[in-house]
Amino acid sequence: YMGIAYNMEEQKGVCRNFSSGHCRYGDRCRFQHVPQGDGTQAPRQSPFQSRGFSGFQPRSGMNRGFKRGGGFRGPRQGYPFSRPGNDYQPRPYKDKSNMPKFCKAYQKGKCLDLSCSYLHQFPKGIDRLKVLNVTEDQEILSLATVGASQFAAGTRAGYIYVWDNNFNLISTQNIGLTCTDLIYYEPQTEIGPMAFLICGVSPLQSTGQGYGIYVIGNGYSQALFVNSKPVTCLKIIDGHIFTGSEDGTIAIFAYESQAKPIVQKAVLQDAVKMNGIFSMLYENNNLYVGCVGGIAAWNLNIQKNICTYSGYLDFHEKDNPSNVIGLGIDNDNLFYTTTAGAVGCLTISGHYASCGTYYEKENVTTMAITTDLAGVKVILVGTAKGNVKIYELSSMGKRGYVEAHTVVTKFLVYDGKFFLSAGNDGTIHVWIWKAPDGATSAAPIM
């Protein structure tokens, strides 16, 4: 009907839209446009008003601001997610044009250009002392101290590297198995103390045997394959070696004799059918185990042969539960991190009630708790994007972060002095704490 004008004789009835003041067809309308008595069109109204609806009027007491679970309420004071009310004042514009821009290549130890237009600095509180390069194809999966003056690293390709306290490489050994974790074991024997390096291992290929531990030391090497999936964490408790595996079991080893140094003593079965174990922590006769989607606990006393299952804290993640890959304790608080990016805290004396959870915007790969030179406890968080992030433990306030690796795989901490971060790019970064006045700590003594 577009473009056709109807005669008055052909038009049917009176156009109610024209009478209301908003007919959009004009002369093409098939209904009669009858003007008011003064010859003018009625004032324009909205379609809702023409149907007798005068507009939305909020009910008494209904305010802005969304409340979780449905319903409305006014914005809370200081609540960052509330909608602005009548007294809303916009935040002042933050000019970022003059903010310092750090050189990410320098933070990774790869930019040596003195004329670089970006700052060759690190976040407040830390400085890099050294970068140890293994090889680019050696993905570092584990770090551990070796005695009082050395430390070691294990790789996915099956190599174990050992450095002295001056960061000189003194030993390299290929065990032919992926080294998933490392720990130093020094038992008291009939001939005095002996030293072993215990490696959690898995086969280089995805098939075949090779899940368990590998023992090196005192001219002795031995492989003990007791698991069906990779060993992910190791812990020394009262002279015994505890191993956690993705198959959901905890195996216990100890020294036996010179002829057969390390033997398996017992196995803690998964009392709650855990799908995997990824971290362990021992404190005050309690063994905490980070699993898939939760934390399990045992009351443990090796001297009295007590090992009682205490319970399981389920995070109730129905879809794709995350792995608890880090555990730490500070006073009465149990801290944990998950691969999904959660950094949480539980109150031990409060029956492990949650006292807060912070969510990273990227996947978390490792964590550690330590103390800086000022005596402030901090939590180190490594991410899948290669960032080393530092938070103050008391408030979870971010100190800063540095992009050091492609993926951060492990931390090794020396309280009050420095810490190491390892990555899948074949590098180990040695970070040193800076005092409040800007001075760094003395040369590390391990």
Short mmCIF file of C-alpha atoms in Angstrom, two decimals:
data_model
loop_
_atom_site.label_atom_id
_atom_site.label_comp_id
_atom_site.label_asym_id
_atom_site.label_seq_id
_atom_site.Cartn_x
_atom_site.Cartn_y
_atom_site.Cartn_z
CA TYR A 1 0.00 0.00 0.00
CA MET A 2 3.01 2.28 0.07
CA GLY A 3 2.67 5.41 -2.07
CA ILE A 4 -1.14 5.11 -2.54
CA ALA A 5 -3.41 7.83 -1.15
CA TYR A 6 -6.98 6.80 -0.37
CA ASN A 7 -10.02 8.98 -0.98
CA MET A 8 -12.20 9.83 1.98
CA GLU A 9 -15.03 7.76 0.46
CA GLU A 10 -12.78 4.68 0.40
CA GLN A 11 -11.55 5.08 3.93
CA LYS A 12 -13.29 3.15 6.70
CA GLY A 13 -14.02 4.56 10.13
CA VAL A 14 -11.99 7.02 12.22
CA CYS A 15 -8.25 6.50 12.85
CA ARG A 16 -7.76 6.17 16.57
CA ASN A 17 -4.01 6.62 16.23
CA PHE A 18 -4.49 9.98 14.52
CA SER A 19 -6.88 11.02 17.29
CA SER A 20 -4.20 10.08 19.82
CA GLY A 21 -1.60 12.07 17.88
CA HIS A 22 0.74 9.42 16.47
CA CYS A 23 -0.45 7.85 13.21
CA ARG A 24 2.57 6.90 11.12
CA TYR A 25 0.73 6.26 7.82
CA GLY A 26 -0.31 9.85 7.15
CA ASP A 27 -2.24 10.27 3.87
CA ARG A 28 -1.79 6.56 3.09
CA CYS A 29 -3.84 5.51 6.13
CA ARG A 30 -6.97 3.55 5.24
CA PHE A 31 -8.86 5.15 8.15
CA GLN A 32 -10.20 8.69 8.32
CA HIS A 33 -8.04 11.37 9.93
CA VAL A 34 -10.64 13.63 11.59
CA PRO A 35 -9.06 16.76 13.19
CA GLN A 36 -10.13 18.13 16.55
CA GLY A 37 -12.59 20.98 16.84
CA ASP A 38 -9.86 23.61 16.44
CA GLY A 39 -8.49 21.89 13.32
CA THR A 40 -5.31 20.62 15.01
CA GLN A 41 -4.03 17.11 15.64
CA ALA A 42 -4.14 15.73 19.18
CA PRO A 43 -0.89 16.00 21.13
CA ARG A 44 1.48 13.07 20.54
CA GLN A 45 1.46 10.31 23.15
CA SER A 46 3.36 7.08 23.59
CA PRO A 47 1.69 3.85 22.53
CA PHE A 48 1.55 2.80 26.21
CA GLN A 49 -0.26 6.00 27.23
CA SER A 50 -2.78 5.60 24.38
CA ARG A 51 -3.72 2.25 25.95
CA GLY A 52 -4.37 3.81 29.33
CA PHE A 53 -0.92 3.06 30.88
CA SER A 54 0.59 6.17 32.43
CA GLY A 55 4.14 4.85 32.86
CA PHE A 56 6.17 2.76 35.35
CA GLN A 57 6.00 3.84 38.96
CA PRO A 58 8.29 1.93 41.36
CA ARG A 59 6.72 0.51 44.45
CA SER A 60 7.40 2.20 47.75
CA GLY A 61 10.73 1.10 49.24
CA MET A 62 12.11 -0.39 46.00
CA ASN A 63 15.60 0.97 45.38
CA ARG A 64 18.41 0.42 42.96
CA GLY A 65 21.01 -2.24 43.56
CA PHE A 66 20.83 -5.97 42.84
CA LYS A 67 20.91 -8.53 45.60
CA ARG A 68 22.19 -12.04 44.98
CA GLY A 69 19.38 -14.53 44.93
CA GLY A 70 16.76 -12.12 43.54
CA GLY A 71 15.06 -8.99 44.82
CA PHE A 72 16.31 -5.45 45.18
CA ARG A 73 17.91 -3.37 47.83
CA GLY A 74 19.74 -0.08 48.06
CA PRO A 75 23.49 0.06 47.49
CA ARG A 76 25.62 -0.79 50.50
CA GLN A 77 28.27 1.65 51.62
CA GLY A 78 31.54 0.77 49.90
CA TYR A 79 30.08 -2.24 48.09
CA PRO A 80 31.92 -2.25 44.75
CA PHE A 81 29.23 -4.00 42.72
CA SER A 82 26.16 -1.95 43.73
CA ARG A 83 24.39 0.24 41.20
CA PRO A 84 24.71 4.01 41.73
CA GLY A 85 22.01 5.71 43.76
CA ASN A 86 20.93 9.35 43.85
CA ASP A 87 24.09 10.33 45.73
CA TYR A 88 26.34 8.57 43.23
CA GLN A 89 29.60 10.37 42.48
CA PRO A 90 31.66 9.04 39.56
CA ARG A 91 35.24 8.06 40.26
CA PRO A 92 37.81 10.62 39.16
CA TYR A 93 39.50 9.83 35.88
CA LYS A 94 42.83 8.09 36.37
CA ASP A 95 45.39 9.41 33.94
CA LYS A 96 47.56 6.46 32.88
CA SER A 97 49.58 8.36 30.29
CA ASN A 98 52.44 9.03 32.72
CA MET A 99 52.38 5.67 34.49
CA PRO A 100 55.61 3.64 34.21
CA LYS A 101 55.64 0.84 31.65
CA PHE A 102 57.79 -2.13 32.53
CA CYS A 103 59.74 -4.09 29.95
CA LYS A 104 58.31 -7.62 29.97
CA ALA A 105 61.27 -8.97 28.01
CA TYR A 106 63.63 -7.62 30.69
CA GLN A 107 61.53 -9.22 33.42
CA LYS A 108 61.98 -12.53 31.61
CA GLY A 109 65.73 -11.90 31.42
CA LYS A 110 65.79 -11.51 27.64
CA CYS A 111 66.16 -7.74 27.02
CA LEU A 112 69.67 -6.31 27.37
CA ASP A 113 69.07 -3.12 25.37
CA LEU A 114 70.18 -0.18 27.54
CA SER A 115 68.30 2.23 25.26
CA CYS A 116 65.01 0.34 25.67
CA SER A 117 62.05 2.71 25.90
CA TYR A 118 60.48 0.64 28.72
CA LEU A 119 61.61 0.50 32.34
CA HIS A 120 64.08 -2.21 33.30
CA GLN A 121 62.67 -2.60 36.81
CA PHE A 122 60.60 -4.99 38.89
CA PRO A 123 57.60 -4.52 41.18
CA LYS A 124 58.18 -2.99 44.58
CA GLY A 125 59.70 -5.39 47.09
CA ILE A 126 61.67 -7.79 44.86
CA ASP A 127 64.60 -7.78 42.49
CA ARG A 128 66.09 -10.47 40.31
CA LEU A 129 69.50 -11.72 41.32
CA LYS A 130 70.15 -14.20 38.52
CA VAL A 131 68.60 -16.30 35.74
CA LEU A 132 69.69 -19.92 35.40
CA ASN A 133 69.18 -21.30 31.90
CA VAL A 134 68.93 -25.04 31.57
CA THR A 135 67.81 -25.47 27.94
CA GLU A 136 64.73 -24.26 26.18
CA ASP A 137 63.49 -27.80 25.58
CA GLN A 138 63.83 -28.78 29.25
CA GLU A 139 60.54 -28.07 31.00
CA ILE A 140 61.35 -27.75 34.72
CA LEU A 141 58.74 -29.44 36.90
CA SER A 142 60.35 -29.60 40.35
CA LEU A 143 62.75 -27.81 42.71
CA ALA A 144 64.24 -28.90 46.04
CA THR A 145 67.05 -28.07 48.44
CA VAL A 146 69.88 -30.59 48.65
CA GLY A 147 71.58 -30.49 52.02
CA ALA A 148 72.57 -27.11 53.42
CA SER A 149 74.25 -25.55 50.40
CA GLN A 150 72.80 -26.94 47.17
CA PHE A 151 69.53 -27.14 45.28
CA ALA A 152 68.25 -29.33 42.46
CA ALA A 153 65.76 -29.19 39.60
CA GLY A 154 63.99 -32.01 37.77
CA THR A 155 62.70 -31.82 34.20
CA ARG A 156 60.05 -33.47 32.08
CA ALA A 157 62.77 -34.94 29.84
CA GLY A 158 64.25 -36.91 32.76
CA TYR A 159 67.24 -34.75 33.74
CA ILE A 160 68.21 -33.73 37.27
CA TYR A 161 70.43 -30.66 37.67
CA VAL A 162 72.21 -29.66 40.89
CA TRP A 163 73.68 -26.20 41.70
CA ASP A 164 75.79 -24.97 44.61
CA ASN A 165 75.06 -21.86 46.67
CA ASN A 166 76.99 -19.73 44.16
CA PHE A 167 74.64 -20.95 41.42
CA ASN A 168 77.31 -23.00 39.66
CA LEU A 169 76.01 -26.14 37.97
CA ILE A 170 77.86 -29.05 39.62
CA SER A 171 75.93 -32.14 38.52
CA THR A 172 73.68 -33.41 35.73
CA GLN A 173 72.07 -36.83 35.62
CA ASN A 174 69.58 -38.45 33.24
CA ILE A 175 67.31 -40.94 35.00
CA GLY A 176 65.23 -41.71 31.92
CA LEU A 177 61.95 -40.84 33.65
CA THR A 178 59.97 -37.61 33.94
CA CYS A 179 60.78 -36.02 37.31
CA THR A 180 57.45 -34.68 38.60
CA ASP A 181 58.68 -33.72 42.09
CA LEU A 182 61.87 -33.71 44.19
CA ILE A 183 62.68 -33.90 47.89
CA TYR A 184 65.85 -34.36 49.95
CA TYR A 185 65.83 -37.28 52.41
CA GLU A 186 68.46 -37.70 55.17
CA PRO A 187 67.59 -40.64 57.44
CA GLN A 188 69.54 -41.74 60.50
CA THR A 189 71.00 -45.19 59.85
CA GLU A 190 73.14 -47.77 61.65
CA ILE A 191 76.26 -46.12 60.18
CA GLY A 192 75.11 -42.53 60.69
CA PRO A 193 73.11 -40.14 58.52
CA MET A 194 72.75 -40.94 54.83
CA ALA A 195 71.55 -38.61 52.06
CA PHE A 196 69.16 -39.43 49.23
CA LEU A 197 67.37 -37.46 46.56
CA ILE A 198 63.84 -38.79 46.06
CA CYS A 199 62.16 -38.14 42.71
CA GLY A 200 58.50 -38.60 41.90
CA VAL A 201 58.56 -40.11 38.43
CA SER A 202 56.40 -41.07 35.49
CA PRO A 203 57.37 -42.66 32.15
CA LEU A 204 58.61 -40.45 29.34
CA GLN A 205 55.97 -42.01 27.10
CA SER A 206 52.28 -42.02 28.00
CA THR A 207 52.15 -45.82 28.09
CA GLY A 208 54.03 -48.45 30.03
CA GLN A 209 55.18 -48.81 33.63
CA GLY A 210 57.12 -46.16 35.48
CA TYR A 211 54.84 -44.43 38.02
CA GLY A 212 56.34 -44.16 41.47
CA ILE A 213 59.62 -42.84 42.94
CA TYR A 214 63.29 -42.93 41.96
CA VAL A 215 65.96 -42.95 44.68
CA ILE A 216 69.48 -41.52 44.17
CA GLY A 217 72.28 -41.22 46.71
CA ASN A 218 75.36 -42.79 48.33
CA GLY A 219 76.27 -44.51 45.07
CA TYR A 220 72.85 -46.12 44.95
CA SER A 221 69.90 -45.73 42.56
CA GLN A 222 66.58 -47.55 42.65
CA ALA A 223 63.16 -47.23 41.02
CA LEU A 224 60.03 -48.22 42.95
CA PHE A 225 56.98 -48.36 40.70
CA VAL A 226 53.92 -48.65 42.96
CA ASN A 227 51.41 -46.28 41.33
CA SER A 228 49.11 -46.41 38.33
CA LYS A 229 49.32 -42.66 37.67
CA PRO A 230 51.99 -39.94 38.16
CA VAL A 231 53.28 -39.00 41.60
CA THR A 232 52.54 -35.29 42.02
CA CYS A 233 53.87 -34.41 45.51
CA LEU A 234 56.37 -35.61 48.11
CA LYS A 235 56.65 -34.89 51.84
CA ILE A 236 59.08 -35.99 54.59
CA ILE A 237 57.25 -36.66 57.89
CA ASP A 238 59.08 -38.05 60.94
CA GLY A 239 61.68 -39.87 58.87
CA HIS A 240 59.16 -41.28 56.40
CA ILE A 241 58.56 -40.41 52.75
CA PHE A 242 54.93 -39.68 51.84
CA THR A 243 54.02 -39.67 48.14
CA GLY A 244 50.74 -38.40 46.69
CA SER A 245 49.60 -39.62 43.30
CA GLU A 246 46.92 -38.86 40.74
CA ASP A 247 45.58 -42.37 41.33
CA GLY A 248 44.24 -41.16 44.70
CA THR A 249 46.65 -43.02 47.00
CA ILE A 250 49.34 -41.96 49.45
CA ALA A 251 52.26 -44.38 49.67
CA ILE A 252 54.66 -44.34 52.65
CA PHE A 253 58.34 -45.27 52.32
CA ALA A 254 61.23 -45.35 54.78
CA TYR A 255 64.85 -46.43 55.14
CA GLU A 256 65.34 -50.18 55.74
CA SER A 257 69.02 -51.18 55.47
CA GLN A 258 72.18 -50.61 53.48
CA ALA A 259 71.36 -53.52 51.21
CA LYS A 260 67.84 -52.26 50.57
CA PRO A 261 67.76 -48.59 51.57
CA ILE A 262 64.22 -47.50 50.70
CA VAL A 263 61.19 -49.78 51.03
CA GLN A 264 57.44 -49.24 51.01
CA LYS A 265 55.83 -49.40 54.46
CA ALA A 266 52.14 -48.69 53.90
CA VAL A 267 49.50 -47.17 51.62
CA LEU A 268 46.72 -44.78 52.63
CA GLN A 269 43.77 -45.58 50.41
CA ASP A 270 41.42 -42.84 49.28
CA ALA A 271 38.72 -42.99 51.96
CA VAL A 272 36.42 -40.75 49.91
CA LYS A 273 37.32 -42.09 46.46
CA MET A 274 39.48 -39.11 45.58
CA ASN A 275 40.15 -38.82 41.87
CA GLY A 276 43.67 -37.52 42.45
CA ILE A 277 46.13 -35.98 44.91
CA PHE A 278 48.05 -32.85 43.93
CA SER A 279 49.43 -31.30 47.15
CA MET A 280 50.23 -32.23 50.76
CA LEU A 281 50.84 -30.30 53.97
CA TYR A 282 51.75 -31.58 57.45
CA GLU A 283 51.14 -29.45 60.54
CA ASN A 284 50.44 -30.30 64.20
CA ASN A 285 49.91 -34.02 63.56
CA ASN A 286 47.47 -33.24 60.75
CA LEU A 287 48.11 -34.28 57.16
CA TYR A 288 46.17 -32.10 54.69
CA VAL A 289 45.83 -33.39 51.14
CA GLY A 290 44.75 -31.28 48.16
CA CYS A 291 42.58 -33.38 45.84
CA VAL A 292 40.21 -32.93 42.91
CA GLY A 293 37.50 -30.55 44.13
CA GLY A 294 38.37 -30.53 47.83
CA ILE A 295 40.74 -31.15 50.75
CA ALA A 296 41.09 -34.37 52.76
CA ALA A 297 42.70 -34.68 56.19
CA TRP A 298 44.25 -37.38 58.38
CA ASN A 299 45.31 -37.30 62.03
CA LEU A 300 48.85 -38.60 61.87
CA ASN A 301 51.37 -39.64 64.50
CA ILE A 302 54.14 -41.81 63.10
CA GLN A 303 55.78 -42.44 66.49
CA LYS A 304 52.55 -43.87 67.93
CA ASN A 305 51.50 -45.57 64.69
CA ILE A 306 48.34 -43.46 64.54
CA CYS A 307 46.82 -42.67 61.18
CA THR A 308 43.12 -41.79 61.39
CA TYR A 309 41.06 -40.41 58.55
CA SER A 310 39.54 -37.10 59.71
CA GLY A 311 37.25 -36.09 56.87
CA TYR A 312 36.89 -34.40 53.52
CA LEU A 313 35.99 -30.82 52.65
CA ASP A 314 34.09 -30.79 49.37
CA PHE A 315 34.08 -27.54 47.35
CA HIS A 316 30.88 -28.69 45.59
CA GLU A 317 32.15 -27.94 42.09
CA LYS A 318 29.65 -29.89 40.03
CA ASP A 319 31.06 -29.18 36.59
CA ASN A 320 34.78 -29.72 35.93
CA PRO A 321 36.06 -29.63 39.56
CA SER A 322 39.47 -28.02 39.86
CA ASN A 323 42.62 -29.47 41.44
CA VAL A 324 43.89 -28.13 44.77
CA ILE A 325 47.53 -27.67 43.78
CA GLY A 326 48.80 -25.61 46.74
CA LEU A 327 48.41 -25.67 50.55
CA GLY A 328 49.86 -23.47 53.27
CA ILE A 329 49.24 -22.60 56.93
CA ASP A 330 49.58 -19.33 58.80
CA ASN A 331 48.55 -19.45 62.48
CA ASP A 332 44.93 -20.66 62.49
CA ASN A 333 44.34 -20.26 58.75
CA LEU A 334 44.67 -22.91 56.07
CA PHE A 335 45.32 -21.40 52.63
CA TYR A 336 44.78 -23.21 49.36
CA THR A 337 44.92 -22.55 45.62
CA THR A 338 43.18 -24.35 42.77
CA THR A 339 43.90 -24.69 39.08
CA ALA A 340 40.74 -22.68 38.36
CA GLY A 341 42.36 -19.60 39.94
CA ALA A 342 40.86 -19.65 43.44
CA VAL A 343 43.02 -18.51 46.38
CA GLY A 344 41.05 -19.41 49.50
CA CYS A 345 41.37 -19.40 53.28
CA LEU A 346 39.80 -21.70 55.88
CA THR A 347 39.69 -21.19 59.67
CA ILE A 348 40.96 -24.36 61.33
CA SER A 349 39.47 -23.72 64.78
CA GLY A 350 36.16 -22.76 63.16
CA HIS A 351 35.66 -26.24 61.70
CA TYR A 352 37.32 -25.10 58.47
CA ALA A 353 34.76 -22.43 57.74
CA SER A 354 35.68 -20.23 54.79
CA CYS A 355 37.13 -16.85 55.72
CA GLY A 356 37.46 -15.57 52.16
CA THR A 357 38.24 -16.54 48.57
CA TYR A 358 40.01 -14.48 45.93
CA TYR A 359 39.79 -15.47 42.27
CA GLU A 360 42.63 -14.89 39.87
CA LYS A 361 41.80 -14.03 36.26
CA GLU A 362 44.09 -16.81 35.07
CA ASN A 363 44.77 -20.42 35.98
CA VAL A 364 47.05 -20.99 38.98
CA THR A 365 49.87 -23.54 38.72
CA THR A 366 51.73 -23.28 42.06
CA MET A 367 51.89 -21.33 45.33
CA ALA A 368 54.11 -20.78 48.37
CA ILE A 369 53.98 -18.83 51.63
CA THR A 370 57.04 -16.95 52.88
CA THR A 371 58.20 -13.82 54.73
CA ASP A 372 59.89 -10.76 53.25
CA LEU A 373 62.73 -8.74 54.80
CA ALA A 374 60.28 -6.56 56.73
CA GLY A 375 58.79 -9.62 58.42
CA VAL A 376 55.52 -9.43 56.48
CA LYS A 377 54.08 -12.77 55.44
CA VAL A 378 53.26 -13.00 51.76
CA ILE A 379 51.79 -15.58 49.44
CA LEU A 380 53.44 -16.29 46.08
CA VAL A 381 51.14 -17.34 43.26
CA GLY A 382 52.40 -18.72 39.95
CA THR A 383 50.09 -18.71 36.94
CA ALA A 384 49.69 -20.46 33.62
CA LYS A 385 50.51 -17.18 31.85
CA GLY A 386 53.97 -17.04 33.43
CA ASN A 387 53.21 -14.40 36.07
CA VAL A 388 54.70 -14.43 39.56
CA LYS A 389 52.21 -12.59 41.79
CA ILE A 390 52.81 -11.45 45.36
CA TYR A 391 50.04 -10.82 47.92
CA GLU A 392 50.18 -9.82 51.56
CA LEU A 393 48.77 -12.70 53.55
CA SER A 394 46.84 -10.64 56.10
CA SER A 395 44.75 -8.67 53.59
CA MET A 396 45.38 -10.35 50.21
CA GLY A 397 46.46 -6.93 48.98
CA LYS A 398 48.49 -7.26 45.80
CA ARG A 399 52.14 -6.23 46.07
CA GLY A 400 52.66 -6.58 42.35
CA TYR A 401 53.54 -9.15 39.75
CA VAL A 402 56.23 -9.89 37.22
CA GLU A 403 55.94 -11.83 33.96
CA ALA A 404 58.92 -14.15 34.28
CA HIS A 405 58.13 -17.40 32.45
CA THR A 406 55.88 -18.87 29.81
CA VAL A 407 54.27 -20.97 32.57
CA VAL A 408 55.35 -20.92 36.22
CA THR A 409 55.73 -24.53 37.36
CA LYS A 410 57.35 -24.41 40.81
CA PHE A 411 58.54 -22.19 43.68
CA LEU A 412 61.42 -22.84 46.08
CA VAL A 413 61.45 -20.53 49.10
CA TYR A 414 64.18 -19.42 51.49
CA ASP A 415 62.42 -17.33 54.14
CA GLY A 416 63.71 -13.82 54.61
CA LYS A 417 66.33 -14.12 51.88
CA PHE A 418 65.13 -15.08 48.41
CA PHE A 419 63.00 -17.47 46.41
CA LEU A 420 63.28 -19.31 43.10
CA SER A 421 60.69 -19.63 40.37
CA ALA A 422 60.94 -22.30 37.69
CA GLY A 423 59.13 -22.41 34.35
CA ASN A 424 58.41 -24.61 31.38
CA ASP A 425 60.73 -22.37 29.34
CA GLY A 426 63.82 -24.04 30.86
CA THR A 427 64.75 -21.14 33.18
CA ILE A 428 65.03 -20.64 36.93
CA HIS A 429 64.78 -17.06 38.19
CA VAL A 430 66.40 -16.18 41.50
CA TRP A 431 64.40 -13.42 43.23
CA ILE A 432 65.80 -11.46 46.14
CA TRP A 433 63.76 -9.48 48.64
CA LYS A 434 64.26 -5.73 48.93
CA ALA A 435 64.14 -3.95 52.27
CA PRO A 436 61.73 -1.00 52.80
CA ASP A 437 64.62 1.42 52.19
CA GLY A 438 65.25 -0.17 48.80
CA ALA A 439 68.35 -2.14 49.78
CA THR A 440 68.43 -5.84 48.92
CA SER A 441 69.22 -8.66 51.29
CA ALA A 442 72.73 -10.06 51.55
CA ALA A 443 74.01 -12.73 49.23
CA PRO A 444 71.91 -15.85 49.74
CA ILE A 445 73.29 -18.48 52.07
CA MET A 446 71.50 -21.80 51.82
#
